[in-house]
PDB file of C-alpha atoms in Angstrom:
ATOM      1  CA  MET K   1     -41.575  20.174  16.327  1.00  0.00           C
ATOM      2  CA  LYS K   2     -44.660  19.954  18.534  1.00  0.00           C
ATOM      3  CA  GLU K   3     -46.799  19.575  15.443  1.00  0.00           C
ATOM      4  CA  GLN K   4     -44.617  16.669  14.258  1.00  0.00           C
ATOM      5  CA  ILE K   5     -44.902  14.947  17.630  1.00  0.00           C
ATOM      6  CA  ALA K   6     -48.687  15.416  17.595  1.00  0.00           C
ATOM      7  CA  LEU K   7     -48.913  13.936  14.101  1.00  0.00           C
ATOM      8  CA  GLU K   8     -46.832  10.940  15.185  1.00  0.00           C
ATOM      9  CA  ARG K   9     -49.232  10.341  18.067  1.00  0.00           C
ATOM     10  CA  LEU K  10     -52.216  10.532  15.746  1.00  0.00           C
ATOM     11  CA  ALA K  11     -50.536   8.062  13.397  1.00  0.00           C
ATOM     12  CA  GLY K  12     -49.868   5.795  16.364  1.00  0.00           C
ATOM     13  CA  LEU K  13     -53.492   5.974  17.458  1.00  0.00           C
ATOM     14  CA  ALA K  14     -54.668   5.114  13.930  1.00  0.00           C
ATOM     15  CA  ALA K  15     -52.310   2.128  13.797  1.00  0.00           C
ATOM     16  CA  PHE K  16     -53.369   1.058  17.302  1.00  0.00           C
ATOM     17  CA  ALA K  17     -57.074   1.285  16.405  1.00  0.00           C
ATOM     18  CA  ARG K  18     -56.685  -0.829  13.270  1.00  0.00           C
ATOM     19  CA  ALA K  19     -54.349  -3.408  14.831  1.00  0.00           C
ATOM     20  CA  GLY K  20     -56.605  -3.799  17.845  1.00  0.00           C
ATOM     21  CA  SER K  21     -59.667  -4.333  15.654  1.00  0.00           C
ATOM     22  CA  LEU K  22     -57.988  -6.708  13.201  1.00  0.00           C
ATOM     23  CA  GLY K  23     -55.673  -8.549  15.624  1.00  0.00           C
ATOM     24  CA  SER K  24     -52.622  -8.213  13.399  1.00  0.00           C
ATOM     25  CA  PHE K  25     -50.007  -5.621  12.491  1.00  0.00           C
ATOM     26  CA  THR K  26     -49.985  -7.008   8.948  1.00  0.00           C
ATOM     27  CA  ALA K  27     -53.768  -6.662   8.567  1.00  0.00           C
ATOM     28  CA  ALA K  28     -53.625  -3.143  10.023  1.00  0.00           C
ATOM     29  CA  ALA K  29     -50.849  -2.225   7.585  1.00  0.00           C
ATOM     30  CA  HIS K  30     -52.938  -3.538   4.692  1.00  0.00           C
ATOM     31  CA  ALA K  31     -55.959  -1.511   5.840  1.00  0.00           C
ATOM     32  CA  LEU K  32     -53.866   1.654   6.237  1.00  0.00           C
ATOM     33  CA  SER K  33     -51.812   1.089   3.049  1.00  0.00           C
ATOM     34  CA  ILE K  34     -48.499   1.249   4.920  1.00  0.00           C
ATOM     35  CA  SER K  35     -45.865  -1.327   5.826  1.00  0.00           C
ATOM     36  CA  PRO K  36     -46.159  -3.661   8.852  1.00  0.00           C
ATOM     37  CA  SER K  37     -42.884  -2.261  10.207  1.00  0.00           C
ATOM     38  CA  ALA K  38     -44.347   1.262  10.066  1.00  0.00           C
ATOM     39  CA  VAL K  39     -47.365   0.059  12.063  1.00  0.00           C
ATOM     40  CA  SER K  40     -45.125  -1.639  14.624  1.00  0.00           C
ATOM     41  CA  LYS K  41     -42.849   1.375  15.082  1.00  0.00           C
ATOM     42  CA  SER K  42     -45.776   3.771  15.305  1.00  0.00           C
ATOM     43  CA  ILE K  43     -47.421   1.697  18.039  1.00  0.00           C
ATOM     44  CA  GLN K  44     -44.119   1.336  19.909  1.00  0.00           C
ATOM     45  CA  ARG K  45     -43.698   5.120  19.951  1.00  0.00           C
ATOM     46  CA  LEU K  46     -47.281   5.481  21.214  1.00  0.00           C
ATOM     47  CA  GLU K  47     -46.652   2.941  23.989  1.00  0.00           C
ATOM     48  CA  THR K  48     -43.492   4.793  25.020  1.00  0.00           C
ATOM     49  CA  HIS K  49     -45.352   8.091  25.131  1.00  0.00           C
ATOM     50  CA  LEU K  50     -48.270   6.658  27.124  1.00  0.00           C
ATOM     51  CA  GLY K  51     -46.051   4.589  29.380  1.00  0.00           C
ATOM     52  CA  VAL K  52     -48.198   1.452  29.009  1.00  0.00           C
ATOM     53  CA  ALA K  53     -48.100  -1.718  26.930  1.00  0.00           C
ATOM     54  CA  LEU K  54     -51.070  -1.803  24.586  1.00  0.00           C
ATOM     55  CA  PHE K  55     -50.536  -5.311  23.221  1.00  0.00           C
ATOM     56  CA  THR K  56     -49.286  -8.672  24.411  1.00  0.00           C
ATOM     57  CA  ARG K  57     -47.162  -9.981  21.545  1.00  0.00           C
ATOM     58  CA  THR K  58     -46.163 -13.562  20.821  1.00  0.00           C
ATOM     59  CA  THR K  59     -44.880 -15.174  17.642  1.00  0.00           C
ATOM     60  CA  ARG K  60     -48.399 -16.387  16.889  1.00  0.00           C
ATOM     61  CA  SER K  61     -50.804 -13.858  18.349  1.00  0.00           C
ATOM     62  CA  LEU K  62     -51.426 -10.228  19.128  1.00  0.00           C
ATOM     63  CA  THR K  63     -53.857  -9.430  21.923  1.00  0.00           C
ATOM     64  CA  LEU K  64     -54.821  -6.242  23.701  1.00  0.00           C
ATOM     65  CA  THR K  65     -53.647  -5.770  27.267  1.00  0.00           C
ATOM     66  CA  ALA K  66     -56.097  -4.625  29.929  1.00  0.00           C
ATOM     67  CA  GLU K  67     -54.904  -1.046  29.391  1.00  0.00           C
ATOM     68  CA  GLY K  68     -55.114  -1.537  25.634  1.00  0.00           C
ATOM     69  CA  ARG K  69     -58.727  -2.689  25.828  1.00  0.00           C
ATOM     70  CA  GLU K  70     -59.672   0.407  27.829  1.00  0.00           C
ATOM     71  CA  LEU K  71     -58.097   2.735  25.258  1.00  0.00           C
ATOM     72  CA  HIS K  72     -58.986   0.883  22.063  1.00  0.00           C
ATOM     73  CA  GLU K  73     -62.629   1.974  21.781  1.00  0.00           C
ATOM     74  CA  ARG K  74     -61.597   5.624  22.210  1.00  0.00           C
ATOM     75  CA  ALA K  75     -58.911   5.237  19.540  1.00  0.00           C
ATOM     76  CA  VAL K  76     -61.425   3.707  17.116  1.00  0.00           C
ATOM     77  CA  ARG K  77     -63.852   6.558  17.783  1.00  0.00           C
ATOM     78  CA  LEU K  78     -61.088   9.111  17.164  1.00  0.00           C
ATOM     79  CA  LEU K  79     -60.145   7.416  13.884  1.00  0.00           C
ATOM     80  CA  ARG K  80     -63.749   7.458  12.691  1.00  0.00           C
ATOM     81  CA  GLN K  81     -64.056  11.139  13.541  1.00  0.00           C
ATOM     82  CA  ALA K  82     -60.887  11.885  11.565  1.00  0.00           C
ATOM     83  CA  GLU K  83     -62.270   9.968   8.592  1.00  0.00           C
ATOM     84  CA  GLU K  84     -65.556  11.876   8.812  1.00  0.00           C
ATOM     85  CA  ILE K  85     -63.640  15.168   8.733  1.00  0.00           C
ATOM     86  CA  GLU K  86     -61.812  13.990   5.618  1.00  0.00           C
ATOM     87  CA  GLN K  87     -65.050  12.865   3.980  1.00  0.00           C
ATOM     88  CA  ALA K  88     -66.740  16.209   4.764  1.00  0.00           C
ATOM     89  CA  ALA K  89     -63.849  18.055   3.143  1.00  0.00           C
ATOM     90  CA  MET K  90     -64.022  15.821   0.081  1.00  0.00           C
ATOM     91  CA  ALA K  91     -67.782  16.329  -0.163  1.00  0.00           C
ATOM     92  CA  ALA K  92     -67.202  20.058  -0.479  1.00  0.00           C
ATOM     93  CA  ARG K  93     -65.563  19.479  -3.845  1.00  0.00           C
ATOM     94  CA  SER K  94     -67.851  19.407  -6.852  1.00  0.00           C
ATOM     95  CA  GLU K  95     -65.596  16.994  -8.753  1.00  0.00           C
ATOM     96  CA  PRO K  96     -64.992  13.441  -7.478  1.00  0.00           C
ATOM     97  CA  ALA K  97     -61.460  13.180  -6.133  1.00  0.00           C
ATOM     98  CA  GLY K  98     -59.365  11.253  -3.647  1.00  0.00           C
ATOM     99  CA  SER K  99     -58.858   7.541  -3.083  1.00  0.00           C
ATOM    100  CA  LEU K 100     -61.499   4.811  -2.872  1.00  0.00           C
ATOM    101  CA  ARG K 101     -60.994   1.440  -1.242  1.00  0.00           C
ATOM    102  CA  ILE K 102     -63.318  -1.061  -2.909  1.00  0.00           C
ATOM    103  CA  ALA K 103     -63.815  -4.578  -1.525  1.00  0.00           C
ATOM    104  CA  ALA K 104     -65.533  -7.328  -3.502  1.00  0.00           C
ATOM    105  CA  PRO K 105     -65.681 -11.112  -3.874  1.00  0.00           C
ATOM    106  CA  LEU K 106     -63.178 -12.432  -6.419  1.00  0.00           C
ATOM    107  CA  PRO K 107     -65.607 -13.363  -9.255  1.00  0.00           C
ATOM    108  CA  VAL K 108     -67.522 -10.066  -9.074  1.00  0.00           C
ATOM    109  CA  GLY K 109     -64.340  -8.047  -8.818  1.00  0.00           C
ATOM    110  CA  GLN K 110     -62.564  -9.862 -11.615  1.00  0.00           C
ATOM    111  CA  HIS K 111     -65.401 -10.100 -14.135  1.00  0.00           C
ATOM    112  CA  VAL K 112     -67.540  -7.029 -13.433  1.00  0.00           C
ATOM    113  CA  ILE K 113     -65.723  -4.348 -11.450  1.00  0.00           C
ATOM    114  CA  ALA K 114     -62.157  -4.573 -12.780  1.00  0.00           C
ATOM    115  CA  PRO K 115     -63.141  -4.204 -16.472  1.00  0.00           C
ATOM    116  CA  ALA K 116     -65.153  -1.075 -15.594  1.00  0.00           C
ATOM    117  CA  LEU K 117     -62.318   0.701 -13.748  1.00  0.00           C
ATOM    118  CA  PRO K 118     -60.335   2.088 -16.738  1.00  0.00           C
ATOM    119  CA  ALA K 119     -63.436   3.864 -18.086  1.00  0.00           C
ATOM    120  CA  PHE K 120     -64.248   5.156 -14.592  1.00  0.00           C
ATOM    121  CA  ARG K 121     -60.729   6.577 -14.279  1.00  0.00           C
ATOM    122  CA  ARG K 122     -61.016   8.263 -17.662  1.00  0.00           C
ATOM    123  CA  ARG K 123     -64.197   9.988 -16.500  1.00  0.00           C
ATOM    124  CA  HIS K 124     -62.807  10.777 -13.036  1.00  0.00           C
ATOM    125  CA  PRO K 125     -59.005  11.041 -13.305  1.00  0.00           C
ATOM    126  CA  ARG K 126     -58.681  12.579  -9.833  1.00  0.00           C
ATOM    127  CA  VAL K 127     -60.013   9.425  -8.179  1.00  0.00           C
ATOM    128  CA  SER K 128     -57.620   6.567  -7.429  1.00  0.00           C
ATOM    129  CA  ILE K 129     -58.973   3.063  -6.809  1.00  0.00           C
ATOM    130  CA  ASP K 130     -57.617   0.422  -4.434  1.00  0.00           C
ATOM    131  CA  LEU K 131     -59.539  -2.749  -5.387  1.00  0.00           C
ATOM    132  CA  ARG K 132     -59.335  -5.564  -2.827  1.00  0.00           C
ATOM    133  CA  LEU K 133     -60.675  -8.962  -3.874  1.00  0.00           C
ATOM    134  CA  SER K 134     -61.340 -11.722  -1.381  1.00  0.00           C
ATOM    135  CA  ASP K 135     -64.086 -14.098  -0.332  1.00  0.00           C
ATOM    136  CA  ARG K 136     -63.350 -13.080   3.269  1.00  0.00           C
ATOM    137  CA  MET K 137     -66.159 -11.063   4.861  1.00  0.00           C
ATOM    138  CA  VAL K 138     -64.379  -7.768   5.522  1.00  0.00           C
ATOM    139  CA  ASP K 139     -65.438  -5.424   8.307  1.00  0.00           C
ATOM    140  CA  ILE K 140     -66.123  -2.334   6.234  1.00  0.00           C
ATOM    141  CA  VAL K 141     -66.041   0.158   9.090  1.00  0.00           C
ATOM    142  CA  GLU K 142     -63.049  -1.282  10.943  1.00  0.00           C
ATOM    143  CA  GLU K 143     -60.938  -1.739   7.797  1.00  0.00           C
ATOM    144  CA  GLY K 144     -61.683   1.647   6.279  1.00  0.00           C
ATOM    145  CA  ILE K 145     -63.448   0.344   3.169  1.00  0.00           C
ATOM    146  CA  ASP K 146     -65.344   2.994   1.218  1.00  0.00           C
ATOM    147  CA  ILE K 147     -67.583   0.653  -0.819  1.00  0.00           C
ATOM    148  CA  ALA K 148     -68.026  -3.110  -0.588  1.00  0.00           C
ATOM    149  CA  VAL K 149     -69.906  -5.391  -2.951  1.00  0.00           C
ATOM    150  CA  ARG K 150     -71.349  -8.531  -1.390  1.00  0.00           C
ATOM    151  CA  ILE K 151     -73.238 -11.578  -2.598  1.00  0.00           C
ATOM    152  CA  GLY K 152     -75.880 -12.872  -0.208  1.00  0.00           C
ATOM    153  CA  GLU K 153     -78.139 -11.516   2.479  1.00  0.00           C
ATOM    154  CA  LEU K 154     -77.003  -8.652   4.695  1.00  0.00           C
ATOM    155  CA  ASP K 155     -76.626  -8.574   8.461  1.00  0.00           C
ATOM    156  CA  ASP K 156     -74.773  -5.299   9.077  1.00  0.00           C
ATOM    157  CA  THR K 157     -77.215  -2.524   9.971  1.00  0.00           C
ATOM    158  CA  ARG K 158     -74.462   0.102  10.397  1.00  0.00           C
ATOM    159  CA  LEU K 159     -74.172   0.490   6.629  1.00  0.00           C
ATOM    160  CA  LEU K 160     -76.038   2.088   3.774  1.00  0.00           C
ATOM    161  CA  ALA K 161     -76.972  -0.353   1.015  1.00  0.00           C
ATOM    162  CA  ARG K 162     -78.143  -0.464  -2.578  1.00  0.00           C
ATOM    163  CA  ARG K 163     -79.234  -3.538  -4.468  1.00  0.00           C
ATOM    164  CA  LEU K 164     -77.486  -3.873  -7.796  1.00  0.00           C
ATOM    165  CA  ALA K 165     -79.004  -5.501 -10.877  1.00  0.00           C
ATOM    166  CA  PRO K 166     -80.102  -9.143 -10.664  1.00  0.00           C
ATOM    167  CA  HIS K 167     -77.751 -11.794 -12.011  1.00  0.00           C
ATOM    168  CA  ARG K 168     -78.644 -15.006 -13.780  1.00  0.00           C
ATOM    169  CA  LEU K 169     -77.546 -18.460 -12.582  1.00  0.00           C
ATOM    170  CA  CYS K 170     -77.426 -21.090 -15.306  1.00  0.00           C
ATOM    171  CA  CYS K 171     -75.747 -24.409 -16.061  1.00  0.00           C
ATOM    172  CA  PHE K 172     -72.902 -24.591 -18.581  1.00  0.00           C
ATOM    173  CA  ALA K 173     -70.787 -27.252 -20.275  1.00  0.00           C
ATOM    174  CA  SER K 174     -68.266 -27.463 -23.085  1.00  0.00           C
ATOM    175  CA  PRO K 175     -69.443 -28.352 -26.607  1.00  0.00           C
ATOM    176  CA  GLY K 176     -67.148 -31.384 -26.519  1.00  0.00           C
ATOM    177  CA  TYR K 177     -68.708 -32.750 -23.342  1.00  0.00           C
ATOM    178  CA  LEU K 178     -72.242 -32.298 -24.684  1.00  0.00           C
ATOM    179  CA  ALA K 179     -71.310 -33.958 -27.997  1.00  0.00           C
ATOM    180  CA  ALA K 180     -70.011 -36.999 -26.115  1.00  0.00           C
ATOM    181  CA  ARG K 181     -72.638 -37.255 -23.353  1.00  0.00           C
ATOM    182  CA  GLY K 182     -75.700 -35.528 -24.756  1.00  0.00           C
ATOM    183  CA  THR K 183     -77.559 -32.419 -23.592  1.00  0.00           C
ATOM    184  CA  PRO K 184     -79.946 -32.709 -20.628  1.00  0.00           C
ATOM    185  CA  GLN K 185     -83.432 -31.369 -21.292  1.00  0.00           C
ATOM    186  CA  HIS K 186     -84.632 -31.239 -17.679  1.00  0.00           C
ATOM    187  CA  PRO K 187     -82.845 -30.828 -14.308  1.00  0.00           C
ATOM    188  CA  ASP K 188     -83.775 -34.409 -13.449  1.00  0.00           C
ATOM    189  CA  ASP K 189     -81.551 -35.514 -16.350  1.00  0.00           C
ATOM    190  CA  LEU K 190     -78.454 -34.293 -14.466  1.00  0.00           C
ATOM    191  CA  ALA K 191     -78.406 -37.606 -12.579  1.00  0.00           C
ATOM    192  CA  GLY K 192     -76.888 -39.199 -15.702  1.00  0.00           C
ATOM    193  CA  HIS K 193     -74.112 -36.592 -16.104  1.00  0.00           C
ATOM    194  CA  GLU K 194     -70.800 -35.578 -14.602  1.00  0.00           C
ATOM    195  CA  THR K 195     -71.228 -32.408 -12.557  1.00  0.00           C
ATOM    196  CA  ILE K 196     -68.828 -29.909 -10.987  1.00  0.00           C
ATOM    197  CA  THR K 197     -69.916 -28.006  -7.873  1.00  0.00           C
ATOM    198  CA  LEU K 198     -68.743 -24.802  -6.218  1.00  0.00           C
ATOM    199  CA  ARG K 199     -67.926 -24.690  -2.507  1.00  0.00           C
ATOM    200  CA  TYR K 200     -68.148 -21.348  -0.681  1.00  0.00           C
ATOM    201  CA  GLN K 201     -64.831 -20.377   0.911  1.00  0.00           C
ATOM    202  CA  SER K 202     -66.577 -18.419   3.670  1.00  0.00           C
ATOM    203  CA  THR K 203     -68.785 -21.287   4.909  1.00  0.00           C
ATOM    204  CA  GLY K 204     -67.454 -24.462   3.304  1.00  0.00           C
ATOM    205  CA  GLN K 205     -70.950 -25.243   2.020  1.00  0.00           C
ATOM    206  CA  ILE K 206     -71.672 -26.468  -1.499  1.00  0.00           C
ATOM    207  CA  LEU K 207     -73.687 -24.133  -3.737  1.00  0.00           C
ATOM    208  CA  GLN K 208     -77.187 -25.477  -4.172  1.00  0.00           C
ATOM    209  CA  TRP K 209     -78.313 -25.376  -7.796  1.00  0.00           C
ATOM    210  CA  PRO K 210     -81.585 -23.420  -8.181  1.00  0.00           C
ATOM    211  CA  PHE K 211     -84.005 -24.134 -11.029  1.00  0.00           C
ATOM    212  CA  ARG K 212     -87.354 -22.616 -11.948  1.00  0.00           C
ATOM    213  CA  ILE K 213     -89.574 -25.653 -12.620  1.00  0.00           C
ATOM    214  CA  GLY K 214     -93.262 -25.220 -13.313  1.00  0.00           C
ATOM    215  CA  GLY K 215     -93.373 -21.845 -11.630  1.00  0.00           C
ATOM    216  CA  ARG K 216     -91.646 -23.135  -8.475  1.00  0.00           C
ATOM    217  CA  LEU K 217     -88.090 -22.583  -7.277  1.00  0.00           C
ATOM    218  CA  VAL K 218     -86.416 -25.935  -6.744  1.00  0.00           C
ATOM    219  CA  GLU K 219     -82.916 -26.277  -5.294  1.00  0.00           C
ATOM    220  CA  MET K 220     -80.784 -29.395  -5.560  1.00  0.00           C
ATOM    221  CA  THR K 221     -77.227 -30.446  -4.819  1.00  0.00           C
ATOM    222  CA  PRO K 222     -76.140 -32.852  -7.554  1.00  0.00           C
ATOM    223  CA  ALA K 223     -73.842 -35.714  -6.679  1.00  0.00           C
ATOM    224  CA  SER K 224     -70.460 -34.653  -7.967  1.00  0.00           C
ATOM    225  CA  GLY K 225     -66.980 -36.072  -8.313  1.00  0.00           C
ATOM    226  CA  LEU K 226     -65.452 -32.606  -8.556  1.00  0.00           C
ATOM    227  CA  SER K 227     -65.874 -29.581  -6.300  1.00  0.00           C
ATOM    228  CA  VAL K 228     -63.816 -26.413  -6.008  1.00  0.00           C
ATOM    229  CA  ASP K 229     -63.919 -23.173  -4.012  1.00  0.00           C
ATOM    230  CA  VAL K 230     -62.850 -20.727  -6.749  1.00  0.00           C
ATOM    231  CA  SER K 231     -65.164 -19.938  -9.662  1.00  0.00           C
ATOM    232  CA  GLU K 232     -62.312 -19.570 -12.171  1.00  0.00           C
ATOM    233  CA  ALA K 233     -61.155 -23.115 -11.419  1.00  0.00           C
ATOM    234  CA  LEU K 234     -64.707 -24.381 -11.896  1.00  0.00           C
ATOM    235  CA  ILE K 235     -64.856 -22.666 -15.289  1.00  0.00           C
ATOM    236  CA  ALA K 236     -61.481 -24.166 -16.264  1.00  0.00           C
ATOM    237  CA  MET K 237     -62.814 -27.662 -15.498  1.00  0.00           C
ATOM    238  CA  LEU K 238     -65.945 -27.028 -17.543  1.00  0.00           C
ATOM    239  CA  VAL K 239     -63.942 -25.756 -20.512  1.00  0.00           C
ATOM    240  CA  ALA K 240     -61.748 -28.869 -20.246  1.00  0.00           C
ATOM    241  CA  GLY K 241     -64.839 -31.085 -20.666  1.00  0.00           C
ATOM    242  CA  GLY K 242     -65.185 -32.085 -17.016  1.00  0.00           C
ATOM    243  CA  GLY K 243     -68.961 -31.994 -16.983  1.00  0.00           C
ATOM    244  CA  ILE K 244     -71.833 -29.613 -16.257  1.00  0.00           C
ATOM    245  CA  GLY K 245     -71.582 -26.818 -13.691  1.00  0.00           C
ATOM    246  CA  MET K 246     -73.602 -23.867 -12.506  1.00  0.00           C
ATOM    247  CA  ALA K 247     -72.264 -20.312 -12.563  1.00  0.00           C
ATOM    248  CA  ALA K 248     -73.365 -16.707 -12.857  1.00  0.00           C
ATOM    249  CA  THR K 249     -73.646 -15.497 -16.434  1.00  0.00           C
ATOM    250  CA  PHE K 250     -71.364 -12.525 -15.717  1.00  0.00           C
ATOM    251  CA  VAL K 251     -68.574 -15.061 -15.082  1.00  0.00           C
ATOM    252  CA  THR K 252     -69.232 -17.283 -18.101  1.00  0.00           C
ATOM    253  CA  ALA K 253     -70.069 -14.590 -20.690  1.00  0.00           C
ATOM    254  CA  PRO K 254     -66.586 -14.380 -22.323  1.00  0.00           C
ATOM    255  CA  TYR K 255     -66.314 -18.168 -22.536  1.00  0.00           C
ATOM    256  CA  VAL K 256     -69.733 -18.420 -24.168  1.00  0.00           C
ATOM    257  CA  ALA K 257     -68.773 -15.671 -26.619  1.00  0.00           C
ATOM    258  CA  ARG K 258     -65.634 -17.637 -27.621  1.00  0.00           C
ATOM    259  CA  GLY K 259     -67.604 -20.862 -28.024  1.00  0.00           C
ATOM    260  CA  GLU K 260     -65.799 -22.582 -25.146  1.00  0.00           C
ATOM    261  CA  LEU K 261     -68.962 -23.016 -23.079  1.00  0.00           C
ATOM    262  CA  VAL K 262     -72.630 -23.528 -23.945  1.00  0.00           C
ATOM    263  CA  PRO K 263     -75.634 -22.720 -21.707  1.00  0.00           C
ATOM    264  CA  VAL K 264     -77.470 -25.827 -20.536  1.00  0.00           C
ATOM    265  CA  LEU K 265     -81.043 -25.997 -19.169  1.00  0.00           C
ATOM    266  CA  SER K 266     -81.553 -22.301 -19.967  1.00  0.00           C
ATOM    267  CA  PRO K 267     -85.390 -22.480 -19.678  1.00  0.00           C
ATOM    268  CA  PHE K 268     -84.909 -23.389 -16.010  1.00  0.00           C
ATOM    269  CA  ALA K 269     -82.324 -20.667 -15.180  1.00  0.00           C
ATOM    270  CA  VAL K 270     -82.958 -18.483 -12.123  1.00  0.00           C
ATOM    271  CA  LEU K 271     -82.526 -14.763 -11.491  1.00  0.00           C
ATOM    272  CA  ARG K 272     -80.976 -13.795  -8.165  1.00  0.00           C
ATOM    273  CA  ASP K 273     -81.197 -10.308  -6.661  1.00  0.00           C
ATOM    274  CA  ASN K 274     -78.639 -10.610  -3.879  1.00  0.00           C
ATOM    275  CA  ILE K 275     -75.629  -8.592  -5.033  1.00  0.00           C
ATOM    276  CA  THR K 276     -75.479  -5.434  -2.942  1.00  0.00           C
ATOM    277  CA  ALA K 277     -73.245  -2.373  -2.659  1.00  0.00           C
ATOM    278  CA  LEU K 278     -72.569  -1.253   0.918  1.00  0.00           C
ATOM    279  CA  TRP K 279     -70.904   1.882   2.265  1.00  0.00           C
ATOM    280  CA  PRO K 280     -70.564   3.622   5.645  1.00  0.00           C
ATOM    281  CA  ALA K 281     -72.884   6.504   6.484  1.00  0.00           C
ATOM    282  CA  SER K 282     -69.822   8.736   6.839  1.00  0.00           C
ATOM    283  CA  ARG K 283     -69.281   8.353   3.054  1.00  0.00           C
ATOM    284  CA  ARG K 284     -72.863   9.361   2.233  1.00  0.00           C
ATOM    285  CA  THR K 285     -71.976  12.719   0.639  1.00  0.00           C
ATOM    286  CA  ASN K 286     -68.582  11.799  -0.811  1.00  0.00           C
ATOM    287  CA  PRO K 287     -68.680  12.668  -4.554  1.00  0.00           C
ATOM    288  CA  ALA K 288     -66.261   9.869  -5.457  1.00  0.00           C
ATOM    289  CA  VAL K 289     -68.417   7.312  -3.639  1.00  0.00           C
ATOM    290  CA  ARG K 290     -71.562   8.585  -5.348  1.00  0.00           C
ATOM    291  CA  ALA K 291     -69.854   8.460  -8.751  1.00  0.00           C
ATOM    292  CA  PHE K 292     -68.628   4.908  -8.202  1.00  0.00           C
ATOM    293  CA  LEU K 293     -72.016   3.701  -6.992  1.00  0.00           C
ATOM    294  CA  LEU K 294     -73.534   5.037 -10.216  1.00  0.00           C
ATOM    295  CA  THR K 295     -70.859   3.199 -12.222  1.00  0.00           C
ATOM    296  CA  LEU K 296     -71.597  -0.028 -10.332  1.00  0.00           C
ATOM    297  CA  HIS K 297     -75.313   0.284 -11.023  1.00  0.00           C
ATOM    298  CA  GLU K 298     -74.774   0.945 -14.741  1.00  0.00           C
ATOM    299  CA  THR K 299     -72.178  -1.823 -15.069  1.00  0.00           C
ATOM    300  CA  PHE K 300     -74.412  -4.472 -13.513  1.00  0.00           C
ATOM    301  CA  ARG K 301     -77.350  -3.367 -15.651  1.00  0.00           C
ATOM    302  CA  GLU K 302     -75.210  -3.716 -18.765  1.00  0.00           C
ATOM    303  CA  GLN K 303     -74.046  -7.162 -17.628  1.00  0.00           C
ATOM    304  CA  MET K 304     -77.655  -8.178 -17.140  1.00  0.00           C
ATOM    305  CA  ARG K 305     -78.651  -7.026 -20.626  1.00  0.00           C
ATOM    306  CA  ALA K 306     -75.667  -8.811 -22.200  1.00  0.00           C
ATOM    307  CA  ALA K 307     -76.486 -12.062 -20.400  1.00  0.00           C
ATOM    308  CA  ALA K 308     -80.213 -12.024 -21.210  1.00  0.00           C
ATOM    309  CA  PRO K 309     -81.319 -15.053 -23.227  1.00  0.00           C
ATOM    310  CA  GLU K 310     -82.100 -14.499 -26.906  1.00  0.00           C
TER     311      GLU K 310
END
């Protein structure tokens, strides 16, 4: 009975640590892979045991009380120590096993990571994968993510990192659009064409189109009547003949293979080396993490070879 009570308190502390960091019972439940009601009840039991209110709750917000703020850092530290114990135990196994939480932006997750997961599971059947796709910048440590893939420059020094293979940015259009409007031969020719631009969800900024012109990197933002913040929607507009757009070749590869899209201005395409895998230091020796990092590296290399110009 005492052991059960102790386990309930530990569960309450884990729920409290996550909810305090993320500001939401729902977000904490998602991070812990349990229901929001389970998080709420666990925290209520902890509050009853401690005799203090840890949160101020309203219909719209969840904030730590003064007592909650004092205890939250200790609860987070305890949760990290528990995770490190689990990781050390997993590292003792020679075969990758356990669960991995993988976070990635939607286009990378959908077009690169997801297709590689069935083969990974066949090689490592004792590893289960929880793939979470979002353009939101997740807090890897606070949300218990084992590996995250990010596009762009890094600013989190608490994490280990590995650059993955470069990816190629190129313009694309449908054959029908090019037959009707002609094919531009130089980036300056885009001024006479319909263009579709991508807007980053995280910042609201429009993607600048990079071109390699005469040995120099030139970036431009074409005037456009269409912009969208999801790459799949941009591709759908291009396939429908909406104009010319820029995208990573790992996104457009299946459409090019089916003849629905054609590369445009290929001699001016640019390689970018800013896709990175990140993981906490506590996962350094985890066999499942090491195995998945190897799969990521191989998968991106294969994507790069497949997208290389003839």
